[in-house]
Amino acid sequence: QVQFHESGGGSAQPGESLRVSCEASTVPNGRFEMGWYRQAPGKQRDMVASIASDSAIPDYGDFVKGRFLLSRGPSQRHIELQMNNLQPDDTAVYYCAMKTWSNIYWGQGTQVTVSS
């Protein structure tokens, strides 16, 4: 079982920035992906940004449009998502997640609210 320590998030006005961080309790021996997903009320959960353990290049959801940056380090267990130029549509619960070949593990989520 993987557990996560999520931090960051909170409230911002349109155009401002926030950062969310996630540290996993452990990582598997094989390939895995670690990233952030988000879910707004009444909507499906979408991938925001994710990076594979054997890659240095993150994948981003189409809606990110160059505004967010996912970084990894200082270990494979730690990722950070820098969110710039936030908009009201970015309001959601943001979940840290780890996908292995057989499972997906979810953090408990952190709220991001963007409003003026």
XYZ file of N, CA and C in Angstrom:
348
model
N 0.841 -1.183 0.000
C 0.000 0.000 0.000
C 0.884 1.244 0.000
N 0.543 2.199 -0.837
C 1.281 3.454 -0.930
C 0.475 4.547 -0.261
N 1.120 5.328 0.553
C 0.486 6.490 1.165
C 1.184 7.753 0.680
N 0.451 8.839 0.712
C 0.977 10.090 0.181
C 0.867 11.198 1.213
N 1.860 12.054 1.184
C 1.762 13.301 1.940
C 1.626 14.422 0.920
N 0.429 14.994 0.854
C 0.147 16.081 -0.072
C 0.172 17.401 0.683
N 0.701 18.420 0.057
C 0.722 19.738 0.681
C 0.579 20.804 -0.391
N 0.229 21.995 0.057
C 0.044 23.101 -0.866
C -1.419 23.270 -1.221
N -1.660 23.928 -2.349
C -3.026 24.213 -2.736
C -3.546 25.423 -1.982
N -4.851 25.515 -1.890
C -5.458 26.651 -1.210
C -6.237 27.514 -2.175
N -6.248 28.823 -1.907
C -7.035 29.758 -2.700
C -6.148 30.729 -3.449
N -6.610 31.132 -4.616
C -5.880 32.093 -5.422
C -6.870 32.911 -6.236
N -6.434 34.054 -6.672
C -7.226 34.859 -7.590
C -6.799 34.533 -9.024
N -7.664 34.788 -9.995
C -7.292 34.528 -11.391
C -5.979 35.210 -11.755
N -5.110 34.448 -12.418
C -3.810 34.947 -12.812
C -2.704 34.661 -11.815
N -3.056 34.249 -10.614
C -2.049 33.965 -9.593
C -1.538 32.527 -9.719
N -0.600 32.200 -8.847
C 0.057 30.886 -8.884
C -0.109 30.158 -7.557
N -0.085 28.848 -7.647
C -0.053 27.980 -6.471
C 0.841 26.786 -6.773
N 1.294 26.136 -5.717
C 2.118 24.933 -5.870
C 1.547 23.840 -4.985
N 1.511 22.635 -5.499
C 1.137 21.469 -4.711
C 2.283 20.464 -4.772
N 2.519 19.819 -3.639
C 3.615 18.858 -3.534
C 3.089 17.525 -3.046
N 3.801 16.482 -3.396
C 3.386 15.142 -3.007
C 4.614 14.284 -2.784
N 4.601 13.583 -1.660
C 5.660 12.600 -1.405
C 5.007 11.266 -1.105
N 5.446 10.247 -1.810
C 4.928 8.902 -1.599
C 5.752 8.184 -0.534
N 5.084 7.267 0.159
C 5.763 6.526 1.223
C 6.754 5.520 0.674
N 6.508 5.080 -0.558
C 7.378 4.082 -1.162
C 7.163 4.109 -2.674
N 8.072 3.498 -3.386
C 7.898 3.327 -4.818
C 8.138 1.860 -5.149
N 7.512 1.359 -6.212
C 7.694 -0.045 -6.567
C 9.045 -0.278 -7.227
N 9.410 -1.521 -7.363
C 10.669 -1.856 -8.024
C 10.603 -1.624 -9.527
N 9.460 -1.807 -10.106
C 9.334 -1.678 -11.551
C 8.947 -0.267 -11.970
N 8.582 -0.160 -13.233
C 8.184 1.126 -13.782
C 6.880 1.612 -13.157
N 6.782 2.880 -12.914
C 5.554 3.457 -12.395
C 5.425 4.877 -12.904
N 4.229 5.398 -12.769
C 3.963 6.795 -13.087
C 3.451 7.490 -11.839
N 3.830 8.729 -11.697
C 3.378 9.512 -10.546
C 2.939 10.869 -11.061
N 1.811 11.333 -10.549
C 1.320 12.592 -11.073
C 0.178 13.162 -10.278
N -0.413 14.207 -10.838
C -1.543 14.895 -10.243
C -2.753 14.780 -11.163
N -3.892 14.520 -10.534
C -5.175 14.497 -11.206
C -6.069 15.506 -10.507
N -7.146 15.905 -11.164
C -8.072 16.819 -10.505
C -9.513 16.450 -10.832
N -10.380 16.808 -9.901
C -11.801 16.536 -10.083
C -12.605 17.696 -9.530
N -13.377 18.312 -10.404
C -14.293 19.372 -10.011
C -15.653 18.756 -9.702
N -16.482 19.421 -8.912
C -17.800 18.876 -8.577
C -18.599 18.546 -9.827
N -19.126 17.318 -9.871
C -19.954 16.906 -10.990
C -19.210 16.552 -12.256
N -17.886 16.557 -12.207
C -17.091 16.262 -13.397
C -16.214 15.045 -13.164
N -15.682 14.493 -14.229
C -14.809 13.340 -14.118
C -13.429 13.770 -13.624
N -12.686 12.785 -13.169
C -11.323 13.043 -12.719
C -10.390 13.041 -13.926
N -9.639 14.098 -14.084
C -8.764 14.270 -15.240
C -7.296 14.291 -14.823
N -6.462 13.789 -15.710
C -5.027 13.868 -15.478
C -4.557 15.300 -15.715
N -3.840 15.855 -14.761
C -3.272 17.197 -14.898
C -1.853 17.101 -15.432
N -1.044 16.298 -14.756
C 0.349 16.125 -15.159
C 0.858 14.829 -14.560
N 1.688 14.140 -15.307
C 2.191 12.857 -14.847
C 3.564 12.617 -15.442
N 4.371 11.858 -14.713
C 5.704 11.535 -15.217
C 6.021 10.090 -14.883
N 6.591 9.381 -15.839
C 6.983 7.994 -15.642
C 8.347 7.929 -14.975
N 8.561 6.863 -14.244
C 9.806 6.716 -13.499
C 11.019 6.624 -14.405
N 10.799 6.190 -15.644
C 11.920 6.026 -16.577
C 11.963 7.151 -17.614
N 11.299 8.248 -17.315
C 11.266 9.374 -18.235
C 11.588 10.663 -17.505
N 12.110 11.625 -18.244
C 12.360 12.958 -17.691
C 11.350 13.977 -18.203
N 10.411 13.530 -19.040
C 9.462 14.442 -19.686
C 8.053 14.168 -19.187
N 7.439 15.124 -18.515
C 6.069 14.912 -18.034
C 5.047 14.974 -19.169
N 3.931 14.347 -18.946
C 2.758 14.516 -19.792
C 1.812 15.476 -19.099
N 1.080 16.257 -19.894
C 0.140 17.233 -19.343
C -1.221 17.085 -19.995
N -2.264 17.384 -19.217
C -3.583 17.464 -19.789
C -3.669 18.624 -20.771
N -4.534 18.482 -21.765
C -4.646 19.514 -22.803
C -4.998 20.880 -22.223
N -5.743 20.886 -21.145
C -6.204 22.151 -20.577
C -5.082 22.923 -19.882
N -3.937 22.270 -19.654
C -2.829 22.943 -18.969
C -2.267 24.064 -19.838
N -2.104 23.799 -21.130
C -1.701 24.812 -22.113
C -0.476 25.610 -21.679
N 0.525 24.929 -21.175
C 1.778 25.577 -20.829
C 1.776 26.338 -19.519
N 0.712 26.263 -18.764
C 0.619 27.037 -17.527
C 1.219 26.325 -16.326
N 1.240 24.999 -16.356
C 1.677 24.215 -15.205
C 3.005 23.532 -15.514
N 3.764 23.289 -14.440
C 5.043 22.602 -14.602
C 5.178 21.541 -13.524
N 5.369 20.297 -13.957
C 5.574 19.194 -13.019
C 7.069 18.918 -12.903
N 7.534 18.846 -11.685
C 8.941 18.521 -11.454
C 9.045 17.366 -10.470
N 10.171 16.691 -10.525
C 10.388 15.522 -9.663
C 11.687 15.717 -8.891
N 11.668 15.268 -7.664
C 12.892 15.351 -6.884
C 12.643 15.899 -5.517
N 13.577 15.714 -4.611
C 14.915 15.164 -4.796
C 14.965 13.649 -4.945
N 13.828 12.995 -4.833
C 13.826 11.547 -5.039
C 12.682 11.184 -5.969
N 12.622 9.934 -6.368
C 11.534 9.466 -7.226
C 10.193 9.516 -6.499
N 10.253 9.630 -5.189
C 9.029 9.611 -4.404
C 8.376 10.980 -4.307
N 9.012 12.001 -4.807
C 8.548 13.370 -4.580
C 8.289 14.088 -5.900
N 7.111 14.676 -6.031
C 6.799 15.508 -7.197
C 6.181 16.810 -6.737
N 6.347 17.828 -7.570
C 5.731 19.117 -7.302
C 5.082 19.630 -8.578
N 3.938 20.273 -8.418
C 3.230 20.863 -9.544
C 3.120 22.363 -9.299
N 3.782 23.119 -10.138
C 3.695 24.573 -10.096
C 2.593 25.004 -11.062
N 1.595 25.692 -10.552
C 0.450 26.094 -11.350
C 0.441 27.617 -11.482
N 0.605 28.082 -12.704
C 0.648 29.514 -12.979
C -0.579 29.953 -13.762
N -0.837 31.232 -13.712
C -1.972 31.810 -14.439
C -3.254 31.008 -14.189
N -3.526 30.773 -12.936
C -4.706 29.995 -12.572
C -5.984 30.716 -12.976
N -6.969 29.926 -13.353
C -8.269 30.430 -13.775
C -9.371 29.752 -12.970
N -10.549 30.350 -12.916
C -11.640 29.726 -12.146
C -11.918 28.278 -12.552
N -11.730 27.930 -13.816
C -11.950 26.545 -14.253
C -10.948 25.568 -13.653
N -9.891 26.082 -13.054
C -8.912 25.204 -12.401
C -9.352 24.801 -10.990
N -10.440 25.358 -10.536
C -10.965 25.003 -9.215
C -11.354 23.531 -9.184
N -10.774 22.798 -8.246
C -11.013 21.357 -8.154
C -10.276 20.812 -6.940
N -10.556 19.559 -6.631
C -9.710 18.826 -5.689
C -8.600 18.170 -6.508
N -7.379 18.388 -6.093
C -6.226 17.858 -6.795
C -5.697 16.645 -6.026
N -5.551 15.541 -6.742
C -5.153 14.277 -6.137
C -3.781 13.842 -6.647
N -2.919 13.479 -5.739
C -1.668 12.835 -6.110
C -1.962 11.357 -6.362
N -1.285 10.783 -7.331
C -1.547 9.389 -7.663
C -0.284 8.702 -8.153
N -0.258 7.409 -7.927
C 0.817 6.567 -8.440
C 0.196 5.377 -9.159
N 0.628 5.171 -10.413
C 0.140 4.063 -11.201
C 1.262 3.067 -11.421
N 0.988 1.819 -11.066
C 1.903 0.738 -11.381
C 1.266 -0.124 -12.459
N 1.892 -1.233 -12.777
C 1.324 -2.075 -13.829
C 0.021 -2.723 -13.381
N -0.207 -2.797 -12.073
C -1.380 -3.520 -11.589
C -2.323 -2.680 -10.740
N -1.893 -1.510 -10.290
C -2.719 -0.738 -9.368
C -2.566 0.757 -9.609
N -3.523 1.486 -9.097
C -3.393 2.927 -8.995
C -3.721 3.317 -7.558
N -2.850 4.117 -6.981
C -2.999 4.551 -5.596
C -3.276 6.047 -5.593
N -4.213 6.443 -4.746
C -4.641 7.840 -4.691
C -4.340 8.481 -3.354
N -3.941 9.732 -3.389
C -3.882 10.528 -2.188
C -5.270 10.987 -1.810
N -5.383 11.667 -0.679
C -6.711 12.072 -0.226
C -7.163 13.374 -0.865
N -6.265 14.068 -1.526
C -6.641 15.260 -2.263
C -6.445 16.544 -1.496
N -6.210 17.597 -2.258
C -6.083 18.929 -1.676
C -6.872 19.908 -2.537
N -7.596 20.797 -1.898
C -8.490 21.711 -2.608
C -7.711 22.880 -3.188
N -8.015 23.196 -4.438
C -7.529 24.415 -5.086
C -8.749 25.201 -5.536
N -8.842 26.427 -5.069
C -9.981 27.281 -5.403
C -9.467 28.572 -6.023
N -9.982 28.890 -7.204
C -9.576 30.097 -7.911
C -10.812 30.965 -8.119
N -10.806 32.108 -7.500
C -11.939 33.018 -7.634
C -11.491 34.431 -7.348
N -12.258 35.360 -7.864
C -11.948 36.764 -7.619
C -12.820 37.317 -6.504
